[in-house]
Coordinates of C-alpha atoms in Angstrom, one line a residue:
Chain G
M1 CA 0.0 0.0 0.0
A2 CA 2.8 2.4 1.0
G3 CA 4.6 1.6 -2.3
Y4 CA 1.3 2.1 -4.2
L5 CA 0.8 5.5 -2.6
A6 CA 4.3 6.6 -3.3
R7 CA 4.0 5.6 -6.9
R8 CA 0.6 7.4 -7.3
A9 CA 1.9 10.5 -5.6
G10 CA 5.1 10.5 -7.8
S11 CA 3.1 10.3 -11.0
M12 CA 0.8 13.0 -9.7
I13 CA 3.7 15.3 -9.2
L14 CA 4.9 14.6 -12.8
V15 CA 1.4 15.3 -14.1
L16 CA 1.3 18.5 -12.2
L17 CA 4.7 19.6 -13.6
G18 CA 3.3 18.8 -17.1
V19 CA 0.2 20.9 -16.2
S20 CA 2.4 23.8 -15.2
V21 CA 4.4 23.6 -18.4
L22 CA 1.2 23.5 -20.5
V23 CA -0.4 26.4 -18.6
F24 CA 2.9 28.4 -19.0
L25 CA 3.0 27.7 -22.7
I26 CA -0.6 28.6 -23.2
M27 CA 0.3 32.2 -22.2
Q28 CA 3.1 32.2 -24.8
L29 CA 0.6 31.2 -27.5
V30 CA -1.8 34.1 -26.9
P31 CA -1.8 36.4 -29.8
G32 CA -0.9 39.9 -29.0
D33 CA 1.4 41.3 -26.4
P34 CA 0.0 41.2 -22.9
V35 CA 2.2 44.2 -21.8
R36 CA 0.9 46.3 -24.7
T37 CA -2.7 45.3 -23.6
M38 CA -1.8 46.2 -20.0
L39 CA -0.4 49.6 -20.8
G40 CA -2.9 50.7 -23.4
P41 CA -2.5 52.1 -26.9
T42 CA -0.7 55.3 -25.7
A43 CA 2.4 53.4 -24.3
T44 CA 5.8 54.2 -25.7
A45 CA 8.3 51.6 -26.9
E46 CA 10.5 52.5 -23.9
S47 CA 7.8 52.0 -21.3
I48 CA 6.8 48.7 -22.9
A49 CA 10.4 47.6 -22.8
A50 CA 10.8 48.7 -19.2
V51 CA 7.7 46.8 -18.1
R52 CA 8.8 43.7 -20.1
A53 CA 12.2 43.8 -18.3
D54 CA 10.5 44.3 -15.0
L55 CA 8.2 41.3 -15.5
G56 CA 11.2 39.2 -16.8
L57 CA 9.5 38.8 -20.2
D58 CA 12.8 39.6 -22.0
Q59 CA 14.4 36.5 -20.6
P60 CA 14.7 33.2 -22.6
L61 CA 11.6 31.0 -22.4
V62 CA 13.2 28.2 -20.3
Q63 CA 14.4 30.8 -17.8
Q64 CA 11.0 32.4 -17.7
Y65 CA 9.4 29.0 -16.9
V66 CA 11.9 28.3 -14.2
S67 CA 11.2 31.6 -12.5
Y68 CA 7.5 31.1 -13.0
L69 CA 7.7 27.7 -11.4
G70 CA 9.8 29.1 -8.6
G71 CA 7.3 31.8 -7.9
L72 CA 4.5 29.2 -8.0
L73 CA 6.1 27.1 -5.4
Q74 CA 6.4 30.1 -3.1
G75 CA 2.8 31.0 -3.7
D76 CA 3.6 34.0 -5.9
L77 CA 1.2 33.9 -8.9
N78 CA 2.2 37.3 -10.4
T79 CA 0.0 40.3 -10.5
S80 CA -3.3 40.7 -12.3
L81 CA -3.1 42.8 -15.4
T82 CA -6.5 44.4 -14.9
M83 CA -6.9 44.6 -11.2
A84 CA -3.4 45.6 -10.1
Q85 CA -3.6 43.1 -7.3
P86 CA -1.6 39.9 -6.6
V87 CA -3.3 37.0 -8.3
A88 CA -3.2 34.8 -5.2
E89 CA -5.4 37.3 -3.3
I90 CA -8.0 37.2 -6.1
V91 CA -7.9 33.5 -6.8
F92 CA -7.8 31.8 -3.4
P93 CA -11.1 33.2 -2.0
K94 CA -12.8 32.4 -5.3
L95 CA -11.4 28.9 -5.4
G96 CA -13.0 28.4 -1.9
N97 CA -16.4 29.6 -3.2
T98 CA -16.1 27.3 -6.2
I99 CA -15.3 24.3 -3.9
I100 CA -18.4 25.2 -1.8
L101 CA -20.6 25.1 -4.9
A102 CA -19.0 21.9 -6.3
A103 CA -19.2 20.2 -2.9
G104 CA -22.9 21.1 -2.7
A105 CA -23.5 19.7 -6.1
L106 CA -21.5 16.5 -5.3
V107 CA -23.7 15.8 -2.3
I108 CA -26.8 16.0 -4.5
C109 CA -25.2 13.7 -7.1
L110 CA -24.4 11.1 -4.5
V111 CA -27.7 11.3 -2.6
I112 CA -29.7 10.9 -5.8
G113 CA -27.4 9.2 -8.4
V114 CA -26.3 6.2 -6.4
P115 CA -29.7 5.1 -5.0
L116 CA -31.3 5.7 -8.4
G117 CA -28.8 3.4 -10.1
V118 CA -29.1 0.8 -7.3
L119 CA -33.0 0.8 -7.5
A120 CA -32.9 0.6 -11.3
A121 CA -30.5 -2.4 -11.1
T122 CA -32.7 -4.3 -8.7
R123 CA -35.7 -3.8 -11.0
Q124 CA -33.9 -4.5 -14.3
Y125 CA -36.0 -3.9 -17.4
S126 CA -39.0 -2.8 -15.3
L127 CA -40.8 0.4 -16.2
F128 CA -39.0 2.1 -13.3
D129 CA -35.6 1.0 -14.7
R130 CA -36.4 2.1 -18.2
G131 CA -37.9 5.4 -17.0
A132 CA -34.9 6.1 -14.8
M133 CA -32.4 5.3 -17.4
F134 CA -34.1 7.3 -20.1
L135 CA -34.2 10.3 -17.7
S136 CA -30.5 9.7 -16.9
L137 CA -29.6 9.8 -20.5
A138 CA -31.7 12.9 -21.0
G139 CA -30.0 14.4 -17.9
A140 CA -26.6 13.6 -19.3
S141 CA -27.5 15.5 -22.5
V142 CA -28.7 18.7 -20.7
P143 CA -26.9 21.9 -21.6
V144 CA -26.2 23.1 -18.1
Y145 CA -26.3 26.8 -19.0
W146 CA -29.8 26.3 -20.4
A147 CA -30.9 24.3 -17.3
A148 CA -29.6 27.2 -15.2
L149 CA -31.8 29.7 -17.1
V150 CA -34.8 27.4 -16.8
V151 CA -34.5 26.8 -13.1
I152 CA -34.0 30.6 -12.5
S153 CA -37.1 31.4 -14.5
I154 CA -39.2 28.7 -12.7
F155 CA -38.0 28.7 -9.0
A156 CA -36.7 32.2 -8.7
L157 CA -38.9 34.3 -11.0
K158 CA -42.2 32.5 -11.3
L159 CA -42.4 30.9 -7.8
G160 CA -40.1 33.3 -6.0
W161 CA -38.9 30.6 -3.7
L162 CA -35.1 31.1 -4.0
P163 CA -32.8 34.0 -5.0
T164 CA -31.8 34.4 -8.7
S165 CA -28.1 35.0 -8.1
G166 CA -25.2 35.7 -5.8
M167 CA -23.9 33.8 -2.8
Y168 CA -25.3 36.0 0.1
D169 CA -28.1 38.4 0.4
V170 CA -27.0 41.9 -0.7
R171 CA -28.8 43.8 2.0
E172 CA -28.5 41.3 4.9
P173 CA -25.5 39.1 4.1
G174 CA -24.3 36.4 6.3
G175 CA -25.3 33.2 8.0
L176 CA -25.3 29.6 6.9
G177 CA -29.0 29.7 6.1
D178 CA -28.5 32.6 3.7
L179 CA -25.6 30.7 2.0
L180 CA -27.7 27.5 1.7
R181 CA -30.6 29.4 0.2
H182 CA -28.3 30.8 -2.4
L183 CA -26.6 27.5 -2.9
V184 CA -29.7 25.3 -3.7
L185 CA -30.4 26.3 -7.3
P186 CA -26.8 26.5 -8.6
A187 CA -25.7 23.3 -6.9
A188 CA -28.8 21.4 -8.1
T189 CA -28.3 22.7 -11.6
A190 CA -24.6 21.8 -11.6
A191 CA -25.5 18.3 -10.3
V192 CA -27.9 17.4 -13.2
V193 CA -25.3 15.9 -15.6
P194 CA -23.0 14.2 -13.0
T195 CA -26.1 12.7 -11.2
A196 CA -27.2 11.2 -14.5
V197 CA -23.8 9.8 -15.3
I198 CA -23.4 8.3 -11.8
A199 CA -26.9 6.7 -11.9
R200 CA -26.2 5.1 -15.2
L201 CA -22.8 3.7 -14.1
T202 CA -24.2 2.6 -10.8
R203 CA -26.9 0.6 -12.5
S204 CA -24.6 -1.2 -14.8
V205 CA -22.1 -2.2 -12.2
M206 CA -24.9 -3.2 -9.8
V207 CA -26.5 -5.4 -12.4
E208 CA -23.2 -7.2 -12.8
A209 CA -22.6 -7.4 -9.0
L210 CA -26.1 -8.9 -8.4
Q211 CA -25.4 -11.7 -10.8
Q212 CA -22.3 -13.0 -9.0
D213 CA -22.2 -16.4 -7.4
H214 CA -21.7 -15.2 -3.8
I215 CA -24.9 -13.1 -4.1
R216 CA -26.9 -16.2 -5.2
M217 CA -25.3 -18.0 -2.3
L218 CA -26.5 -15.3 0.1
R219 CA -30.0 -15.5 -1.4
A220 CA -30.1 -19.3 -1.0
N221 CA -29.1 -18.8 2.6
G222 CA -32.1 -16.6 3.1
V223 CA -30.3 -13.3 3.7
P224 CA -32.9 -10.5 3.4
E225 CA -32.9 -9.0 -0.1
R226 CA -32.4 -5.4 1.2
Q227 CA -29.2 -6.5 3.0
I228 CA -28.0 -8.3 -0.1
V229 CA -28.5 -5.3 -2.3
W230 CA -27.3 -2.4 -0.1
K231 CA -24.6 -4.2 1.8
H232 CA -23.1 -7.0 -0.2
A233 CA -23.7 -6.1 -3.8
L234 CA -23.2 -2.4 -3.4
R235 CA -19.9 -3.0 -1.6
N236 CA -18.6 -5.0 -4.6
A237 CA -19.8 -2.3 -7.0
L238 CA -18.2 0.6 -5.1
P239 CA -14.8 0.8 -6.7
P240 CA -16.0 1.8 -10.2
I241 CA -18.5 4.2 -8.6
V242 CA -15.8 5.9 -6.6
N243 CA -13.7 6.3 -9.7
I244 CA -16.5 7.8 -11.8
V245 CA -17.4 10.2 -8.9
G246 CA -13.8 11.3 -8.9
L247 CA -14.0 12.0 -12.7
Q248 CA -17.4 13.8 -12.3
V249 CA -15.7 16.2 -9.9
G250 CA -13.7 17.3 -13.0
Y251 CA -16.9 17.8 -14.9
L252 CA -18.2 19.9 -12.0
L253 CA -15.1 22.0 -11.8
G254 CA -15.3 22.7 -15.5
G255 CA -19.1 23.0 -15.7
V256 CA -19.3 25.4 -12.8
I257 CA -18.0 28.1 -15.1
F258 CA -21.4 28.1 -16.8
I259 CA -23.2 27.9 -13.4
E260 CA -21.2 30.7 -11.9
V261 CA -21.7 33.0 -14.9
V262 CA -25.4 32.5 -15.0
F263 CA -26.0 32.6 -11.2
S264 CA -23.3 35.3 -10.6
W265 CA -21.7 33.0 -8.1
P266 CA -18.4 34.7 -7.0
G267 CA -16.3 31.7 -7.7
L268 CA -13.2 30.9 -9.8
G269 CA -15.2 29.9 -12.9
G270 CA -17.0 33.2 -13.0
Q271 CA -13.6 35.0 -12.4
L272 CA -12.1 32.9 -15.3
Y273 CA -14.9 34.0 -17.6
T274 CA -14.3 37.7 -16.7
S275 CA -10.6 37.3 -17.1
I276 CA -11.0 35.6 -20.5
T277 CA -13.1 38.5 -21.7
S278 CA -10.5 41.1 -20.4
N279 CA -7.5 38.9 -21.5
D280 CA -6.1 38.9 -18.0
M281 CA -3.6 36.0 -18.5
P282 CA -2.0 35.7 -15.0
I283 CA -5.5 35.1 -13.6
I284 CA -6.5 32.6 -16.3
Q285 CA -3.2 30.8 -15.8
A286 CA -3.7 30.5 -12.1
G287 CA -7.3 29.6 -12.3
V288 CA -6.8 26.8 -14.8
L289 CA -3.8 25.6 -12.8
F290 CA -5.7 25.4 -9.5
I291 CA -8.7 23.7 -11.0
A292 CA -6.4 21.1 -12.5
L293 CA -4.7 20.8 -9.2
V294 CA -7.9 20.2 -7.3
F295 CA -9.0 17.7 -10.0
V296 CA -5.8 15.7 -9.8
V297 CA -5.8 15.6 -6.0
V298 CA -9.5 14.5 -5.9
N299 CA -8.7 11.7 -8.3
L300 CA -5.7 10.6 -6.2
I301 CA -8.1 10.5 -3.2
A302 CA -10.5 8.4 -5.3
D303 CA -7.8 6.0 -6.2
I304 CA -6.7 5.6 -2.6
V305 CA -10.3 5.0 -1.5
V306 CA -10.6 2.3 -4.3
A307 CA -7.4 0.7 -3.0
L308 CA -8.7 0.7 0.5
L309 CA -12.0 -0.8 -0.6
D310 CA -10.2 -3.7 -2.2
P311 CA -9.4 -6.2 0.6
R312 CA -6.2 -7.4 -1.2
T313 CA -4.6 -4.0 -1.1
R314 CA -6.1 -3.1 2.2
E315 CA -4.6 -6.1 3.9
A316 CA -1.2 -5.0 2.6
V317 CA -1.5 -1.9 4.8
G318 CA -2.0 -3.5 8.2
Chain J
M1 CA -19.6 -32.2 -59.1
T2 CA -21.8 -30.4 -61.4
S3 CA -23.8 -33.4 -62.9
T4 CA -27.3 -34.2 -61.6
T5 CA -26.8 -37.9 -61.2
L6 CA -29.5 -38.7 -58.7
G7 CA -32.0 -36.4 -60.0
Q8 CA -31.3 -34.0 -57.2
K9 CA -31.2 -30.3 -57.8
V10 CA -27.6 -29.4 -57.5
V11 CA -26.5 -25.8 -57.3
S12 CA -23.5 -25.1 -59.4
P13 CA -20.4 -24.3 -57.4
V14 CA -20.2 -20.9 -59.0
A15 CA -23.7 -20.0 -58.0
A16 CA -23.1 -21.4 -54.5
G17 CA -20.0 -19.3 -54.1
D18 CA -22.0 -16.3 -55.0
T19 CA -24.6 -17.0 -52.3
V20 CA -22.0 -17.6 -49.7
A21 CA -20.3 -14.4 -50.7
A22 CA -23.6 -12.6 -50.5
Q23 CA -24.2 -14.1 -47.1
I24 CA -20.8 -13.1 -45.8
K25 CA -21.3 -9.6 -47.1
S26 CA -24.6 -9.3 -45.4
R27 CA -22.8 -10.3 -42.2
S28 CA -20.1 -7.7 -42.5
R29 CA -19.7 -5.6 -39.4
P30 CA -21.7 -2.5 -40.5
A31 CA -24.5 -4.8 -41.9
L32 CA -24.7 -6.7 -38.6
M33 CA -24.6 -3.5 -36.6
W34 CA -27.4 -2.0 -38.7
R35 CA -29.5 -5.1 -38.3
A36 CA -29.2 -5.0 -34.5
L37 CA -29.6 -1.2 -34.4
R38 CA -32.8 -1.4 -36.5
R39 CA -34.5 -3.2 -33.7
D40 CA -33.6 -0.4 -31.2
K41 CA -36.6 1.9 -31.5
A42 CA -35.0 4.7 -29.6
A43 CA -32.0 4.7 -31.8
V44 CA -34.1 4.6 -35.0
V45 CA -36.2 7.6 -33.8
S46 CA -32.9 9.4 -32.9
I47 CA -31.4 8.7 -36.4
G48 CA -34.7 10.1 -37.8
I49 CA -34.4 13.3 -35.6
L50 CA -30.8 13.9 -36.6
V51 CA -31.5 13.3 -40.3
F52 CA -34.4 15.8 -40.0
L53 CA -32.3 18.4 -38.3
T54 CA -29.6 18.0 -40.9
L55 CA -31.9 18.3 -43.8
V56 CA -33.6 21.3 -42.3
A57 CA -30.2 23.0 -41.9
V58 CA -29.1 22.1 -45.4
F59 CA -32.3 23.4 -47.0
A60 CA -32.5 26.3 -44.5
P61 CA -32.9 29.0 -47.3
L62 CA -35.9 27.2 -48.7
L63 CA -37.5 26.4 -45.3
A64 CA -36.9 29.5 -43.1
P65 CA -39.9 31.9 -43.3
Y66 CA -37.7 34.9 -42.5
D67 CA -34.2 36.2 -42.7
P68 CA -32.4 34.9 -39.5
L69 CA -30.5 38.1 -39.1
D70 CA -33.2 40.7 -39.9
G71 CA -35.3 41.8 -37.0
D72 CA -38.5 43.8 -36.7
A73 CA -38.1 45.9 -33.6
S74 CA -41.8 46.7 -33.3
Q75 CA -42.5 43.0 -32.7
R76 CA -39.6 42.2 -30.4
L77 CA -40.1 39.6 -27.7
E78 CA -43.5 38.6 -28.8
G79 CA -44.2 35.1 -27.5
I80 CA -44.8 31.6 -29.0
G81 CA -47.8 31.5 -31.4
T82 CA -47.6 35.0 -32.6
P83 CA -49.3 35.1 -36.0
G84 CA -46.7 34.5 -38.7
H85 CA -44.1 33.7 -36.1
L86 CA -44.7 30.2 -34.7
L87 CA -42.0 30.3 -32.1
G88 CA -42.1 34.0 -31.4
L89 CA -39.4 36.7 -31.7
D90 CA -36.2 37.4 -29.9
G91 CA -35.0 40.6 -28.2
Q92 CA -34.1 42.1 -31.6
G93 CA -37.4 41.2 -33.2
R94 CA -35.9 38.3 -35.2
D95 CA -38.0 35.2 -36.0
I96 CA -36.9 32.4 -33.6
L97 CA -38.0 29.6 -35.9
S98 CA -35.9 31.0 -38.8
R99 CA -32.9 31.4 -36.5
L100 CA -33.3 27.8 -35.3
I101 CA -33.5 26.5 -38.8
Y102 CA -30.3 28.3 -39.9
G103 CA -28.7 27.6 -36.5
G104 CA -28.3 23.9 -37.2
R105 CA -25.7 24.9 -39.9
Y106 CA -23.5 26.1 -37.1
S107 CA -24.4 24.0 -34.1
L108 CA -24.3 20.6 -35.9
T109 CA -21.2 21.4 -37.8
V110 CA -19.3 22.7 -34.8
A111 CA -20.1 19.5 -32.9
V112 CA -19.6 16.8 -35.5
L113 CA -16.8 18.0 -37.7
P114 CA -14.2 18.2 -34.9
V115 CA -15.0 14.7 -33.7
L116 CA -14.6 13.4 -37.3
A117 CA -11.3 15.3 -37.7
A118 CA -10.0 14.2 -34.3
A119 CA -10.8 10.5 -35.0
P120 CA -8.0 9.7 -37.4
I121 CA -5.4 11.6 -35.3
A122 CA -6.6 9.7 -32.2
L123 CA -6.5 6.4 -34.2
L124 CA -2.9 7.1 -35.2
I125 CA -1.7 8.1 -31.7
G126 CA -3.7 5.4 -29.8
M127 CA -2.7 2.5 -32.1
F128 CA 0.9 3.6 -32.2
A129 CA 1.2 3.8 -28.5
G130 CA -0.9 0.7 -27.9
Y131 CA 0.8 -1.6 -30.4
F132 CA 4.5 -0.6 -30.0
G133 CA 4.1 0.2 -26.3
G134 CA 7.6 0.4 -24.8
R135 CA 9.1 3.6 -23.8
T136 CA 7.8 5.7 -26.7
G137 CA 4.2 4.4 -26.2
N138 CA 4.5 5.1 -22.5
A139 CA 5.8 8.6 -23.1
V140 CA 2.9 9.3 -25.4
M141 CA 0.4 8.2 -22.8
R142 CA 2.1 10.2 -20.0
V143 CA 1.7 13.4 -22.2
L144 CA -2.0 12.6 -22.6
D145 CA -2.2 12.1 -18.8
V146 CA -1.3 15.8 -18.5
L147 CA -4.2 16.7 -20.7
F148 CA -6.5 14.6 -18.6
A149 CA -5.7 16.7 -15.6
F150 CA -7.8 19.5 -17.1
P151 CA -11.5 19.1 -17.0
V152 CA -12.8 18.9 -20.6
V153 CA -15.0 22.0 -20.4
L154 CA -12.2 24.0 -18.9
L155 CA -9.6 22.9 -21.5
A156 CA -12.0 23.7 -24.3
I157 CA -12.7 27.1 -22.9
A158 CA -9.0 27.9 -22.3
I159 CA -8.1 26.8 -25.8
A160 CA -11.0 28.7 -27.4
A161 CA -10.1 31.8 -25.3
V162 CA -6.5 31.6 -26.5
L163 CA -7.5 31.2 -30.1
G164 CA -10.2 33.8 -30.0
P165 CA -13.8 33.5 -31.1
G166 CA -14.9 32.3 -34.5
L167 CA -16.3 29.2 -36.1
A168 CA -13.0 27.7 -37.2
N169 CA -11.3 28.4 -33.8
V170 CA -14.1 26.8 -31.8
M171 CA -13.9 23.7 -33.9
L172 CA -10.1 23.6 -33.5
A173 CA -10.5 24.0 -29.7
I174 CA -13.0 21.1 -29.5
G175 CA -10.9 18.9 -31.8
I176 CA -7.8 19.4 -29.8
T177 CA -9.7 18.7 -26.6
M178 CA -11.1 15.5 -27.9
V179 CA -7.9 13.9 -29.3
P180 CA -6.5 12.6 -26.0
Y181 CA -9.9 11.1 -24.9
M182 CA -10.4 9.3 -28.2
A183 CA -6.7 8.3 -28.3
R184 CA -7.1 6.6 -24.9
V185 CA -10.1 4.6 -26.1
V186 CA -8.1 3.5 -29.2
Y187 CA -5.0 2.8 -27.0
T188 CA -7.0 0.5 -24.6
A189 CA -8.6 -1.4 -27.5
T190 CA -5.3 -1.8 -29.3
V191 CA -3.5 -3.2 -26.2
Q192 CA -6.4 -5.7 -25.7
E193 CA -6.6 -6.7 -29.3
S194 CA -2.8 -7.0 -29.8
A195 CA -2.7 -9.8 -27.2
K196 CA -5.2 -11.9 -29.1
E197 CA -4.4 -15.0 -31.1
Y198 CA -5.4 -13.7 -34.5
V199 CA -2.7 -11.0 -34.3
E200 CA -0.2 -13.6 -33.3
A201 CA -1.3 -15.8 -36.2
A202 CA -1.0 -12.9 -38.6
R203 CA 2.5 -12.3 -37.4
A204 CA 3.4 -16.0 -37.7
A205 CA 2.1 -15.9 -41.2
G206 CA 4.6 -13.3 -42.0
A207 CA 2.5 -10.1 -42.1
T208 CA 4.4 -6.9 -41.8
Q209 CA 3.8 -4.5 -38.9
A210 CA 1.9 -2.2 -41.2
Q211 CA -0.3 -5.0 -42.4
I212 CA -1.1 -6.1 -38.9
L213 CA -1.9 -2.6 -37.9
R214 CA -4.0 -1.8 -40.9
Q215 CA -5.7 -5.1 -41.7
Q216 CA -5.9 -6.8 -38.4
L217 CA -6.1 -4.3 -35.6
M218 CA -7.7 -1.2 -37.2
P219 CA -11.1 -2.9 -38.0
N220 CA -11.3 -4.1 -34.4
V221 CA -10.3 -0.9 -32.6
M222 CA -12.7 1.0 -34.9
S223 CA -15.8 -0.3 -33.1
P224 CA -15.1 1.2 -29.7
L225 CA -14.0 4.4 -31.4
V226 CA -17.3 4.7 -33.3
V227 CA -19.3 4.1 -30.2
Y228 CA -17.3 6.6 -28.3
G229 CA -17.3 9.1 -31.1
T230 CA -21.1 9.0 -31.5
S231 CA -21.7 9.7 -27.8
L232 CA -19.0 12.4 -28.0
C233 CA -21.0 14.2 -30.7
G234 CA -23.8 14.5 -28.2
L235 CA -21.5 16.0 -25.6
M236 CA -19.8 18.3 -28.1
I237 CA -23.1 19.7 -29.4
V238 CA -23.7 20.9 -25.8
L239 CA -20.1 22.0 -25.2
A240 CA -19.8 23.9 -28.6
A241 CA -23.1 25.7 -27.9
G242 CA -21.7 26.4 -24.4
L243 CA -18.6 28.0 -25.8
S244 CA -20.8 30.3 -28.0
F245 CA -23.0 30.9 -24.9
L246 CA -19.9 32.2 -23.1
G247 CA -18.8 34.3 -26.1
V248 CA -15.7 32.3 -27.0
G249 CA -17.3 30.3 -29.8
V250 CA -19.5 31.3 -32.8
T251 CA -19.9 35.0 -32.8
P252 CA -23.2 36.8 -32.8
P253 CA -25.4 37.6 -34.7
A254 CA -24.9 34.2 -36.3
P255 CA -27.9 32.1 -35.3
D256 CA -25.9 29.4 -33.5
W257 CA -28.2 27.6 -30.9
G258 CA -25.7 28.5 -28.1
V259 CA -25.6 32.2 -29.3
M260 CA -29.5 32.1 -29.3
T261 CA -29.6 30.7 -25.7
S262 CA -27.1 33.4 -24.6
D263 CA -29.3 36.1 -26.3
G264 CA -32.3 34.8 -24.3
R265 CA -30.4 35.1 -21.0
S266 CA -30.4 38.9 -21.1
V267 CA -34.2 39.1 -21.5
L268 CA -35.0 36.2 -19.2
L269 CA -35.1 38.4 -16.1
E270 CA -37.6 40.6 -17.8
G271 CA -39.9 37.5 -18.0
Y272 CA -39.3 36.5 -21.6
G273 CA -38.4 32.9 -21.1
H274 CA -39.1 31.6 -24.6
V275 CA -36.1 33.2 -26.2
A276 CA -33.6 31.0 -24.3
T277 CA -35.8 28.0 -23.6
I278 CA -36.5 27.0 -27.3
P279 CA -32.9 26.8 -28.6
G280 CA -31.8 25.1 -25.4
L281 CA -34.4 22.5 -25.9
V282 CA -33.2 21.9 -29.4
I283 CA -29.7 21.4 -28.2
L284 CA -31.0 19.0 -25.6
V285 CA -32.9 17.0 -28.2
A286 CA -30.0 16.8 -30.6
A287 CA -27.6 15.8 -27.8
L288 CA -30.0 13.1 -26.5
A289 CA -30.4 11.7 -30.1
F290 CA -26.6 11.3 -30.4
N291 CA -26.4 9.7 -27.0
L292 CA -29.3 7.2 -27.8
I293 CA -27.6 6.3 -31.1
G294 CA -24.3 5.8 -29.3
D295 CA -26.1 3.5 -26.8
G296 CA -27.8 1.7 -29.6
I297 CA -24.5 1.1 -31.5
R298 CA -22.8 -0.1 -28.3
D299 CA -25.6 -2.6 -27.7
A300 CA -25.6 -3.6 -31.3
L301 CA -21.8 -4.4 -31.2
D302 CA -22.1 -6.2 -27.8
P303 CA -22.0 -9.9 -28.6
H304 CA -24.0 -10.7 -25.5
K305 CA -26.9 -8.7 -26.7
Q306 CA -26.9 -9.9 -30.3
T307 CA -29.6 -12.5 -30.8
S308 CA -29.0 -13.4 -34.4

């Protein structure tokens, strides 16, 4: 187990190094000169050259990358081109807000997606199964930005149950209740696609798990069906479910861009969108980098959970 | 023996050969797949829907009642069922039905073309890495691992943002994003297939590497790629319209379905839901159709589910 962990962590570091190279290179590919954009059309050649030297942009590419990586490791993410503020100060609070949104969505996915898949598997080919699976396929095809507009128009505008946008009330901000009220619609919308994907996968692995010999054995021994399904079969079906949940976190972290833009949620996705429109490369770099970092770490955790669920690897630990 | 010695009806060998050949032909992979797919009602309906949407887009100038770009400001935001405008008008007084009809030209192309273009590249990378393996193959897959660290939507948005908006750029962004995912599917299939006896047999019979790759492996790794590619088209139609929705894809006033949904967003808070709802529904239906076909093809190729 320890060896496995070390190997996984090692490959994760390699992947993250690759990610940093790619993100660094993306900035080099951007058409137009960021310094010229930053200083505006009236800038003189001297002032542009001075700022370039100041930012180290006149150095060779490899050297620029090394100093970029060095800064990264010390938490220095450069300065925003449009907000004259260190990128770290902008990105970290927003990353926190995005994680709140994604976590809320993930809870909904797990609470609905897994039981739906299990129930469909136990009633294979029934009306419930067919209905649930068609709904899941439809759910997986939903354009999330459209779903966001639809839920706003129904639950916020027509029924007036929940706020249309933001994270806290503008007039009386604060409190967990306020946050939860603002979280419901965006989190539920973000959860639609991953819930559908998780339900479909859960069904297919559960169908397989329920056909295994030891399950038939348990049935023959008179173990209650509920216990067979939720304890024994689900346990065997868990590893692929955990893996797909890890991958769906990636979908959530990407998809929240749409959610945050439509619901004006003050997260990293919305910030990325603003920075893309204003061409603020240091923020785009940092935002993309941190979303990738969270995604890679979540998948590492998922792999570890899968390893722990498997008795063969688990025994190797203790 | 061609004589009819015992008065039996004997089919000449030539004719018999023809029948066998015809039978074999009718059992070719696409034919078998189609036979299985034909029984899947959902897939057949989905194919019908996509053919319909495609034909409507192709013949848009003949079918659209109005110019998709010309608006009548006096009628702006009139709802569904307005006389002369079946689906109503948008914020600039443009006929929504006409825009939808023309919109398929953008939205369907942007979703399907990049997947088609990415497929051969992915086939090349995946088969190369999967068949030759070793250090080079491993290195290729490690590079792809780096790309998997980015959520798909984020990678597509980042690339589209770097390239700038526009039809060609958004297709390029989606194509680049898709290559690693499709290559991984090909890679996995190639590794599995390479270990099978028929490849060993071909090698023993003196087939060259190129022959094994092209004649033995390629037909067998195509199936998972086709299944995956079809489902990807469903995802991509949603993603491509999403890029346009964010303003990094097809540029307004082009009647792309994503652009139309985005147009509807600004008037939604004023209570005009139809402008955004209608194009979004069309995106959903088209994506669902691709996904149902993808499911149908997968089942059709699954030997456990084939009954004949």
